[in-house]
Amino acid sequence: MMSWRGNMRGLIILVIVIILFSTVTNNSASAYLNSTNQQTPFDDFDLTITNLTFSKSEPKEGDNITISVNVSNNESFPIPNEEIPIQNLTLTLIRFEENITERKISMEPKTNSTFDFEWKTVGGRQTITAFLSVETTDSNERAPLDEMSKEIWVEPEPIGDVYSPILALAIIFLVVFGSVTIPSIIAFLTDKNSSRKEK
Amino acid sequence: MKSIKEDILEDMKNTCLTVSFELKKHFRMKRMVISFALAIGLPLIFYIVPRIWASFPETAEEFANLNLSFVNLLIIISGSLFAGDAVVGEFEEKTGLLLFSTPQRHTTIFIGKYIGALLPTLTVVTIYYLTTSLEIIGIYGTEGISLEFFKSFFIALVYTSSAVSLIFFFSSILKRKITSTLLGFFSLMMILPIVSSVLQFLVEVEPWYILTYTEGLITGVFVGATPIGGGPGGQPGQFSPDFYQGITIMVVYTVVLFFLSVFISNRRRME
């Protein structure tokens, strides 16, 4: 009865420790995403990402594909423009929280432009986000203008094979169960040696 | 005088005797019931909660990846339960005075104890995978069970062996059951993952030689799924373990620590 209670108590303590540990280690999550949700001072700008396309719909891992981002400037002035305090217009491609690439672009008034990016694919279901941002001449801070995300499935390269872990398991069993015979063999060899010496 | 064949057979019989005694002991102490219940209960959470409040992941691979991210937790808990007091218990509770005076070779006692800790831990992992596979079949059909799932299962078994070896090693060198169990538990749960994270993020070197780093392969084989980073070790690091190197490291840990434990236990004397 005591051991049952002791085990239960131990288990409860373990579960509490695990929950505390998980809370501490997993608290670094959406810092980046939150940072992109700032209020933009360029809300009135009519500069948008209108399309995001991939050159291959089902690429394989490691393939180089072209990601095309279509940006539309419906304003009557070019961007960047010295008259309005915009220093740089940047188009960034993001996979999860990691920048794939970024490029400084310029847009003529009332135009649509397509920008191509080369990307060496990474296996799995990938969400690619095109992110348009501006920098002002007053401060070097970047403000978001528009973003567009699209999912793509990249056929991954399989990792390893199924036989290796089976072989590893077989080696472990062989060593563990085989080690039972070692003392007998050692005893046999030492007996043999001692009887030789006696002779 | 006995022939070598008779000697080996007797050692095998004695080892089997120790294994069956250890298994009965685990059963009597309700360790089996607790860990088997966990092995069925934990994966059920991933089935019941989405069924009631949310939806299942789009692919079977993502579901398996999410579910099996926590199997290492179960490996550590059950490994600590079964192997934590295997050797040290005999010395601390002085039951070794009775056990070691039998004509059975000490080596076979310790090997039997190791197998007695390894077998139930492997069974627990197998039950976890079995429950997960039934869930996958229930949600996505039989085609949801991929080759990657089997790969993950066998890697989990190899990792289980190495985790049991490490905890068994602590059990053979320490003087108290509680210290040995806690050190085994926390080294796999916190200490080694922290060392691994520090090496990855601060020193920026790949900690390929650390056991818990290789554990990433259990879900790492699901290449199509987004890494979850559940269980010990938290979020995925900036390196990922190499498949063949990882398996080799697990085998090396298992074999070396097993022999070391048996050797040290053999030389230990009752105080």
Short mmCIF file of C-alpha atoms in Angstrom, two decimals:
data_model
loop_
_atom_site.label_atom_id
_atom_site.label_comp_id
_atom_site.label_asym_id
_atom_site.label_seq_id
_atom_site.Cartn_x
_atom_site.Cartn_y
_atom_site.Cartn_z
CA MET A 1 0.00 0.00 0.00
CA MET A 2 2.82 2.35 0.96
CA SER A 3 4.74 1.70 -2.24
CA TRP A 4 1.60 2.40 -4.30
CA ARG A 5 1.10 5.71 -2.49
CA GLY A 6 4.80 6.50 -2.78
CA ASN A 7 4.72 5.81 -6.52
CA MET A 8 1.64 8.00 -6.99
CA ARG A 9 3.20 10.84 -5.01
CA GLY A 10 6.40 10.54 -7.05
CA LEU A 11 4.40 10.53 -10.27
CA ILE A 12 2.47 13.68 -9.30
CA ILE A 13 5.76 15.45 -8.45
CA LEU A 14 7.19 14.35 -11.81
CA VAL A 15 4.17 15.68 -13.70
CA ILE A 16 4.42 19.05 -11.89
CA VAL A 17 8.14 19.27 -12.68
CA ILE A 18 7.46 18.44 -16.35
CA ILE A 19 4.73 21.09 -16.64
CA LEU A 20 6.97 23.74 -15.03
CA PHE A 21 9.88 22.79 -17.26
CA SER A 22 7.80 22.91 -20.45
CA THR A 23 6.42 26.35 -19.51
CA VAL A 24 9.92 27.73 -18.96
CA THR A 25 11.43 26.29 -22.15
CA ASN A 26 8.57 27.04 -24.54
CA ASN A 27 7.98 30.68 -23.72
CA SER A 28 10.02 32.14 -26.57
CA ALA A 29 7.31 31.66 -29.21
CA SER A 30 5.73 34.44 -31.24
CA ALA A 31 8.06 37.37 -30.57
CA TYR A 32 8.75 37.87 -34.25
CA LEU A 33 5.13 37.59 -35.33
CA ASN A 34 4.10 40.08 -32.68
CA SER A 35 6.75 42.49 -33.85
CA THR A 36 5.25 42.50 -37.35
CA ASN A 37 1.83 43.44 -36.06
CA GLN A 38 2.84 46.97 -35.22
CA GLN A 39 0.72 49.90 -36.33
CA THR A 40 2.12 51.27 -39.55
CA PRO A 41 2.43 55.01 -40.13
CA PHE A 42 1.87 54.29 -43.85
CA ASP A 43 -1.64 52.92 -43.58
CA ASP A 44 -2.90 55.30 -46.26
CA PHE A 45 -0.38 54.11 -48.84
CA ASP A 46 -1.94 52.13 -51.65
CA LEU A 47 1.04 49.86 -52.18
CA THR A 48 0.12 46.19 -52.02
CA ILE A 49 1.29 42.69 -52.79
CA THR A 50 -1.23 41.38 -55.28
CA ASN A 51 0.10 37.91 -56.02
CA LEU A 52 2.59 35.29 -54.87
CA THR A 53 3.37 32.36 -57.16
CA PHE A 54 5.82 29.45 -57.34
CA SER A 55 7.45 28.23 -60.56
CA LYS A 56 6.75 24.59 -59.57
CA SER A 57 3.62 23.51 -57.74
CA GLU A 58 5.09 20.30 -56.21
CA PRO A 59 8.87 20.62 -56.08
CA LYS A 60 11.25 18.14 -54.48
CA GLU A 61 13.57 19.02 -51.64
CA GLY A 62 16.70 20.78 -52.89
CA ASP A 63 15.09 21.99 -56.13
CA ASN A 64 15.69 25.60 -57.08
CA ILE A 65 12.37 27.26 -57.68
CA THR A 66 11.41 30.82 -58.54
CA ILE A 67 9.06 32.67 -56.24
CA SER A 68 7.37 35.55 -58.01
CA VAL A 69 5.88 38.39 -56.04
CA ASN A 70 3.63 40.87 -57.74
CA VAL A 71 3.56 44.34 -56.21
CA SER A 72 1.16 47.04 -57.21
CA ASN A 73 1.70 50.75 -56.65
CA ASN A 74 -1.60 52.62 -57.06
CA GLU A 75 -0.16 55.87 -55.85
CA SER A 76 0.54 58.76 -58.22
CA PHE A 77 4.15 59.06 -57.16
CA PRO A 78 7.17 56.76 -57.37
CA ILE A 79 8.48 54.96 -54.32
CA PRO A 80 11.10 55.53 -52.89
CA ASN A 81 10.57 59.21 -53.16
CA GLU A 82 12.49 62.05 -51.55
CA GLU A 83 9.41 64.25 -51.28
CA ILE A 84 7.79 61.81 -48.94
CA PRO A 85 10.26 60.64 -46.36
CA ILE A 86 10.75 57.08 -47.59
CA GLN A 87 14.26 55.85 -47.81
CA ASN A 88 13.92 52.21 -48.80
CA LEU A 89 11.18 49.93 -49.98
CA THR A 90 12.06 46.37 -49.13
CA LEU A 91 10.51 43.11 -50.22
CA THR A 92 11.36 40.21 -47.93
CA LEU A 93 10.62 36.52 -48.27
CA ILE A 94 10.14 34.68 -45.01
CA ARG A 95 9.84 30.99 -44.27
CA PHE A 96 8.59 30.52 -40.71
CA GLU A 97 10.59 33.18 -38.90
CA GLU A 98 13.64 32.99 -41.08
CA ASN A 99 14.42 35.39 -43.92
CA ILE A 100 15.02 33.56 -47.17
CA THR A 101 16.09 36.69 -48.97
CA GLU A 102 15.29 40.36 -49.21
CA ARG A 103 15.63 42.97 -51.87
CA LYS A 104 15.36 46.72 -52.06
CA ILE A 105 12.87 47.60 -54.77
CA SER A 106 11.48 50.71 -56.42
CA MET A 107 8.03 51.25 -57.88
CA GLU A 108 6.92 53.68 -60.54
CA PRO A 109 3.53 55.37 -60.07
CA LYS A 110 0.45 53.38 -61.12
CA THR A 111 2.38 50.25 -62.04
CA ASN A 112 2.45 46.54 -61.34
CA SER A 113 5.82 44.88 -61.07
CA THR A 114 6.82 41.27 -60.58
CA PHE A 115 9.91 40.45 -58.58
CA ASP A 116 11.49 37.02 -58.86
CA PHE A 117 13.38 35.29 -56.10
CA GLU A 118 15.37 32.07 -56.35
CA TRP A 119 14.84 29.64 -53.47
CA LYS A 120 16.46 26.29 -52.78
CA THR A 121 13.56 24.32 -51.35
CA VAL A 122 13.43 22.74 -47.93
CA GLY A 123 11.31 19.61 -47.48
CA GLY A 124 7.83 19.60 -45.97
CA ARG A 125 4.82 21.88 -45.88
CA GLN A 126 6.26 25.36 -46.16
CA THR A 127 4.54 28.67 -45.67
CA ILE A 128 6.24 31.41 -47.64
CA THR A 129 5.41 34.98 -46.72
CA ALA A 130 6.24 37.97 -48.89
CA PHE A 131 6.61 41.00 -46.72
CA LEU A 132 6.68 44.58 -47.98
CA SER A 133 8.12 47.24 -45.71
CA VAL A 134 9.45 50.77 -45.80
CA GLU A 135 12.15 52.70 -44.02
CA THR A 136 11.76 56.40 -43.39
CA THR A 137 14.55 58.92 -43.69
CA ASP A 138 13.79 60.17 -40.16
CA SER A 139 14.44 56.90 -38.47
CA ASN A 140 15.92 53.68 -39.72
CA GLU A 141 13.02 51.68 -38.34
CA ARG A 142 11.15 49.47 -40.73
CA ALA A 143 7.37 49.73 -40.96
CA PRO A 144 5.27 47.00 -42.53
CA LEU A 145 3.13 47.86 -45.55
CA ASP A 146 1.65 44.61 -46.73
CA GLU A 147 2.19 40.87 -46.61
CA MET A 148 0.93 37.78 -48.37
CA SER A 149 1.44 34.13 -47.44
CA LYS A 150 1.12 30.97 -49.46
CA GLU A 151 1.65 27.32 -48.63
CA ILE A 152 3.67 24.93 -50.74
CA TRP A 153 4.31 21.23 -50.28
CA VAL A 154 7.93 20.27 -50.93
CA GLU A 155 8.46 16.53 -51.31
CA PRO A 156 11.10 15.80 -48.65
CA GLU A 157 14.12 13.57 -49.03
CA PRO A 158 13.63 10.60 -46.67
CA ILE A 159 16.06 10.44 -43.75
CA GLY A 160 17.94 7.18 -43.31
CA ASP A 161 16.44 3.71 -43.72
CA VAL A 162 14.44 1.34 -41.58
CA TYR A 163 17.11 -1.40 -41.48
CA SER A 164 19.75 0.58 -39.59
CA PRO A 165 17.75 0.99 -36.33
CA ILE A 166 16.70 -2.68 -36.58
CA LEU A 167 20.35 -3.67 -36.97
CA ALA A 168 21.26 -1.40 -34.03
CA LEU A 169 18.60 -3.06 -31.91
CA ALA A 170 19.84 -6.51 -32.95
CA ILE A 171 23.41 -5.54 -31.94
CA ILE A 172 22.18 -4.33 -28.54
CA PHE A 173 20.23 -7.55 -27.89
CA LEU A 174 23.15 -9.66 -29.06
CA VAL A 175 25.57 -7.82 -26.77
CA VAL A 176 23.26 -7.85 -23.74
CA PHE A 177 22.12 -11.45 -24.05
CA GLY A 178 25.53 -12.58 -25.29
CA SER A 179 27.23 -11.04 -22.27
CA VAL A 180 25.63 -13.77 -20.14
CA THR A 181 28.09 -16.22 -21.68
CA ILE A 182 31.20 -14.10 -20.99
CA PRO A 183 31.72 -15.18 -17.32
CA SER A 184 31.53 -18.87 -18.29
CA ILE A 185 34.02 -18.38 -21.11
CA ILE A 186 36.40 -16.44 -18.83
CA ALA A 187 36.05 -19.11 -16.13
CA PHE A 188 36.70 -21.85 -18.70
CA LEU A 189 39.81 -20.08 -20.02
CA THR A 190 41.24 -19.35 -16.56
CA ASP A 191 40.59 -22.97 -15.47
CA LYS A 192 42.38 -24.19 -18.57
CA ASN A 193 45.35 -21.91 -17.92
CA SER A 194 45.61 -22.89 -14.26
CA SER A 195 45.42 -26.61 -15.07
CA ARG A 196 48.17 -26.12 -17.68
CA LYS A 197 50.31 -24.37 -15.07
CA GLU A 198 49.68 -27.18 -12.57
CA LYS A 199 50.81 -29.72 -15.17
CA MET B 1 33.67 -30.38 -13.17
CA LYS B 2 31.05 -28.78 -15.42
CA SER B 3 31.59 -28.36 -19.13
CA ILE B 4 31.51 -24.85 -20.63
CA LYS B 5 28.18 -25.64 -22.29
CA GLU B 6 26.57 -26.61 -18.98
CA ASP B 7 28.09 -23.54 -17.36
CA ILE B 8 26.63 -21.21 -20.01
CA LEU B 9 23.22 -22.89 -19.79
CA GLU B 10 23.21 -22.52 -16.02
CA ASP B 11 24.15 -18.83 -16.32
CA MET B 12 21.33 -18.33 -18.80
CA LYS B 13 18.87 -20.07 -16.48
CA ASN B 14 20.02 -17.90 -13.57
CA THR B 15 19.72 -14.73 -15.67
CA CYS B 16 16.17 -15.71 -16.66
CA LEU B 17 15.42 -16.28 -12.96
CA THR B 18 16.63 -12.77 -12.09
CA VAL B 19 14.69 -11.26 -15.01
CA SER B 20 11.45 -12.96 -13.94
CA PHE B 21 12.05 -11.89 -10.32
CA GLU B 22 12.63 -8.28 -11.44
CA LEU B 23 9.50 -8.29 -13.60
CA LYS B 24 7.44 -9.67 -10.70
CA LYS B 25 8.90 -6.96 -8.47
CA HIS B 26 7.93 -4.21 -10.94
CA PHE B 27 4.46 -5.70 -11.20
CA ARG B 28 4.06 -5.97 -7.43
CA MET B 29 5.15 -2.35 -6.96
CA LYS B 30 2.51 -1.22 -9.50
CA ARG B 31 5.22 0.30 -11.71
CA MET B 32 3.98 -1.70 -14.67
CA VAL B 33 0.39 -0.55 -14.16
CA ILE B 34 1.43 3.11 -13.87
CA SER B 35 3.69 3.12 -16.90
CA PHE B 36 1.33 1.05 -19.06
CA ALA B 37 -1.50 3.41 -18.13
CA LEU B 38 0.69 6.36 -19.13
CA ALA B 39 1.60 4.63 -22.41
CA ILE B 40 -2.09 4.36 -23.29
CA GLY B 41 -3.28 7.60 -21.68
CA LEU B 42 -0.70 10.04 -23.09
CA PRO B 43 -1.34 9.33 -26.80
CA LEU B 44 -5.09 9.32 -26.14
CA ILE B 45 -4.86 13.01 -25.16
CA PHE B 46 -3.80 13.80 -28.74
CA TYR B 47 -6.86 11.97 -30.02
CA ILE B 48 -9.55 13.05 -27.57
CA VAL B 49 -8.69 16.75 -27.23
CA PRO B 50 -8.73 17.57 -30.99
CA ARG B 51 -11.87 15.45 -31.44
CA ILE B 52 -13.74 17.55 -28.88
CA TRP B 53 -12.27 21.04 -29.23
CA ALA B 54 -10.33 21.26 -32.47
CA SER B 55 -9.50 19.37 -35.63
CA PHE B 56 -6.83 16.81 -36.40
CA PRO B 57 -3.69 17.78 -38.36
CA GLU B 58 -4.00 17.53 -42.13
CA THR B 59 -1.65 14.60 -42.59
CA ALA B 60 -0.95 11.41 -40.66
CA GLU B 61 2.72 12.37 -40.59
CA GLU B 62 1.95 15.63 -38.78
CA PHE B 63 -0.29 13.81 -36.31
CA ALA B 64 2.41 11.20 -35.63
CA ASN B 65 5.03 13.92 -35.29
CA LEU B 66 2.90 15.80 -32.74
CA ASN B 67 2.02 12.67 -30.80
CA LEU B 68 5.49 11.13 -30.75
CA SER B 69 7.18 14.37 -29.70
CA PHE B 70 6.30 13.31 -26.18
CA VAL B 71 7.36 9.65 -26.31
CA ASN B 72 10.80 10.60 -24.98
CA LEU B 73 9.07 11.86 -21.85
CA LEU B 74 7.56 8.43 -21.32
CA ILE B 75 10.92 6.76 -22.01
CA ILE B 76 12.54 8.86 -19.30
CA ILE B 77 9.74 8.31 -16.76
CA SER B 78 9.51 4.56 -17.28
CA GLY B 79 13.30 4.17 -17.58
CA SER B 80 13.69 5.93 -14.21
CA LEU B 81 10.94 3.80 -12.69
CA PHE B 82 12.36 0.47 -13.83
CA ALA B 83 16.12 1.05 -13.83
CA GLY B 84 16.54 3.78 -11.20
CA ASP B 85 16.84 1.46 -8.21
CA ALA B 86 17.85 -1.76 -9.96
CA VAL B 87 21.34 -2.14 -8.47
CA VAL B 88 21.48 0.51 -5.77
CA GLY B 89 18.36 -0.89 -4.10
CA GLU B 90 20.15 -4.13 -3.23
CA PHE B 91 22.95 -2.21 -1.51
CA GLU B 92 20.80 0.39 0.20
CA GLU B 93 18.20 -2.01 1.55
CA LYS B 94 20.84 -4.67 2.28
CA THR B 95 18.79 -7.24 0.35
CA GLY B 96 22.04 -7.94 -1.46
CA LEU B 97 23.20 -9.81 1.65
CA LEU B 98 20.70 -12.52 0.76
CA LEU B 99 20.97 -12.23 -3.01
CA PHE B 100 24.77 -12.17 -3.34
CA SER B 101 25.27 -15.16 -1.07
CA THR B 102 23.45 -17.45 -3.53
CA PRO B 103 25.60 -19.67 -5.79
CA GLN B 104 24.50 -17.58 -8.79
CA ARG B 105 27.26 -15.55 -10.47
CA HIS B 106 27.01 -11.84 -9.59
CA THR B 107 27.42 -10.90 -13.25
CA THR B 108 24.29 -12.83 -14.20
CA ILE B 109 22.38 -11.07 -11.40
CA PHE B 110 23.28 -7.64 -12.77
CA ILE B 111 22.70 -8.61 -16.40
CA GLY B 112 19.32 -10.02 -15.35
CA LYS B 113 18.51 -6.79 -13.54
CA TYR B 114 19.42 -4.79 -16.63
CA ILE B 115 17.23 -6.96 -18.86
CA GLY B 116 14.51 -6.78 -16.21
CA ALA B 117 14.56 -2.98 -16.50
CA LEU B 118 14.98 -2.89 -20.28
CA LEU B 119 12.13 -5.24 -21.23
CA PRO B 120 9.27 -3.37 -19.48
CA THR B 121 10.57 -0.01 -20.75
CA LEU B 122 10.64 -1.36 -24.31
CA THR B 123 7.11 -2.73 -23.78
CA VAL B 124 5.89 0.67 -22.59
CA VAL B 125 7.29 2.34 -25.73
CA THR B 126 5.72 -0.37 -27.89
CA ILE B 127 2.32 0.19 -26.25
CA TYR B 128 2.66 3.95 -26.86
CA TYR B 129 3.38 3.36 -30.55
CA LEU B 130 0.60 0.77 -30.79
CA THR B 131 -1.92 3.23 -29.35
CA THR B 132 -0.68 5.97 -31.70
CA SER B 133 -0.89 3.65 -34.70
CA LEU B 134 -4.49 2.71 -33.82
CA GLU B 135 -5.34 6.40 -33.60
CA ILE B 136 -3.71 7.05 -36.99
CA ILE B 137 -5.63 4.15 -38.55
CA GLY B 138 -8.84 5.48 -36.98
CA ILE B 139 -8.32 8.99 -38.36
CA TYR B 140 -6.40 8.60 -41.62
CA GLY B 141 -6.84 4.90 -42.49
CA THR B 142 -4.17 2.23 -42.85
CA GLU B 143 -2.27 4.26 -45.46
CA GLY B 144 -1.47 6.71 -42.66
CA ILE B 145 1.05 4.23 -41.27
CA SER B 146 4.15 5.05 -43.27
CA LEU B 147 7.65 3.62 -43.34
CA GLU B 148 8.73 6.69 -41.33
CA PHE B 149 6.47 5.55 -38.49
CA PHE B 150 8.31 2.21 -38.29
CA LYS B 151 11.66 4.01 -38.53
CA SER B 152 10.63 6.22 -35.63
CA PHE B 153 9.50 3.18 -33.62
CA PHE B 154 12.80 1.34 -33.98
CA ILE B 155 14.80 4.50 -33.24
CA ALA B 156 12.68 4.99 -30.11
CA LEU B 157 13.53 1.43 -29.03
CA VAL B 158 17.25 2.04 -29.54
CA TYR B 159 17.00 5.33 -27.65
CA THR B 160 15.13 3.52 -24.85
CA SER B 161 18.02 1.06 -24.50
CA SER B 162 20.53 3.88 -24.21
CA ALA B 163 18.38 5.77 -21.70
CA VAL B 164 17.99 2.62 -19.58
CA SER B 165 21.76 2.04 -19.77
CA LEU B 166 22.44 5.57 -18.51
CA ILE B 167 19.99 5.29 -15.61
CA PHE B 168 21.26 1.77 -14.81
CA PHE B 169 24.79 3.19 -14.77
CA PHE B 170 23.77 5.80 -12.19
CA SER B 171 22.13 3.03 -10.21
CA SER B 172 25.38 1.08 -10.15
CA ILE B 173 27.59 3.94 -8.95
CA LEU B 174 25.39 5.80 -6.48
CA LYS B 175 24.53 4.94 -2.91
CA ARG B 176 20.88 5.94 -2.64
CA LYS B 177 17.87 4.89 -4.69
CA ILE B 178 16.33 8.35 -4.71
CA THR B 179 19.59 10.02 -5.86
CA SER B 180 20.06 7.49 -8.61
CA THR B 181 16.46 7.76 -9.87
CA LEU B 182 16.43 11.55 -9.74
CA LEU B 183 19.86 11.92 -11.35
CA GLY B 184 18.83 9.55 -14.14
CA PHE B 185 15.55 11.38 -14.63
CA PHE B 186 16.94 14.90 -14.52
CA SER B 187 20.02 14.18 -16.60
CA LEU B 188 17.82 13.00 -19.48
CA MET B 189 15.07 15.49 -18.81
CA MET B 190 17.05 18.67 -18.12
CA ILE B 191 20.80 18.45 -17.68
CA LEU B 192 21.77 16.92 -21.03
CA PRO B 193 19.16 18.94 -23.03
CA ILE B 194 20.45 22.15 -21.37
CA VAL B 195 24.07 21.26 -22.21
CA SER B 196 22.96 20.46 -25.74
CA SER B 197 21.11 23.80 -26.07
CA VAL B 198 24.04 25.79 -24.67
CA LEU B 199 26.42 24.12 -27.14
CA GLN B 200 24.04 24.76 -30.03
CA PHE B 201 23.02 28.33 -29.33
CA LEU B 202 25.95 29.84 -27.43
CA VAL B 203 28.99 27.90 -28.60
CA GLU B 204 27.37 27.14 -31.99
CA VAL B 205 28.75 23.63 -32.28
CA GLU B 206 26.77 20.50 -32.99
CA PRO B 207 26.47 18.38 -29.80
CA TRP B 208 26.39 15.08 -31.74
CA TYR B 209 27.92 13.18 -28.81
CA ILE B 210 25.14 14.05 -26.37
CA LEU B 211 22.55 11.32 -25.97
CA THR B 212 19.48 13.53 -25.72
CA TYR B 213 20.49 15.37 -28.90
CA THR B 214 20.23 12.14 -30.91
CA GLU B 215 16.72 11.60 -29.49
CA GLY B 216 15.58 14.24 -32.02
CA LEU B 217 15.68 11.47 -34.63
CA ILE B 218 12.51 9.90 -33.17
CA THR B 219 10.45 12.65 -34.75
CA GLY B 220 13.18 13.91 -37.09
CA VAL B 221 12.38 11.09 -39.52
CA PHE B 222 9.00 12.69 -40.21
CA VAL B 223 10.64 15.02 -42.69
CA GLY B 224 7.36 16.30 -44.04
CA ALA B 225 6.08 17.59 -40.71
CA THR B 226 6.92 20.84 -38.98
CA PRO B 227 9.14 20.26 -35.93
CA ILE B 228 7.09 20.62 -32.73
CA GLY B 229 9.82 20.59 -30.11
CA GLY B 230 7.71 18.93 -27.44
CA GLY B 231 9.05 16.99 -24.48
CA PRO B 232 12.48 17.51 -22.96
CA GLY B 233 14.74 19.84 -24.90
CA GLY B 234 11.96 22.27 -25.77
CA GLN B 235 12.16 24.03 -29.10
CA PRO B 236 14.08 22.56 -32.04
CA GLY B 237 17.71 23.63 -32.14
CA GLN B 238 19.71 25.01 -35.00
CA PHE B 239 21.30 21.65 -35.79
CA SER B 240 19.57 18.37 -36.45
CA PRO B 241 21.16 14.99 -35.69
CA ASP B 242 22.55 12.88 -38.51
CA PHE B 243 20.62 9.62 -38.85
CA TYR B 244 23.46 7.09 -38.93
CA GLN B 245 25.69 9.00 -36.54
CA GLY B 246 22.79 9.35 -34.09
CA ILE B 247 22.03 5.64 -34.11
CA THR B 248 25.71 4.80 -33.66
CA ILE B 249 25.91 7.16 -30.67
CA MET B 250 22.86 5.50 -29.09
CA VAL B 251 24.36 2.03 -29.55
CA VAL B 252 27.73 3.15 -28.15
CA TYR B 253 26.04 4.68 -25.08
CA THR B 254 24.00 1.51 -24.56
CA VAL B 255 26.85 -0.96 -24.85
CA VAL B 256 29.55 1.03 -23.05
CA LEU B 257 27.34 2.06 -20.13
CA PHE B 258 25.92 -1.46 -19.84
CA PHE B 259 29.37 -3.05 -19.55
CA LEU B 260 30.59 -0.30 -17.22
CA SER B 261 27.55 -0.77 -14.97
CA VAL B 262 27.96 -4.53 -14.79
CA PHE B 263 31.70 -4.18 -14.14
CA ILE B 264 31.25 -1.56 -11.40
CA SER B 265 28.34 -3.42 -9.77
CA ASN B 266 30.42 -6.59 -9.75
CA ARG B 267 33.23 -4.89 -7.89
CA ARG B 268 30.92 -3.20 -5.40
CA ARG B 269 30.85 -4.64 -1.91
CA MET B 270 28.19 -4.38 0.81
CA GLU B 271 29.10 -1.83 3.49
#
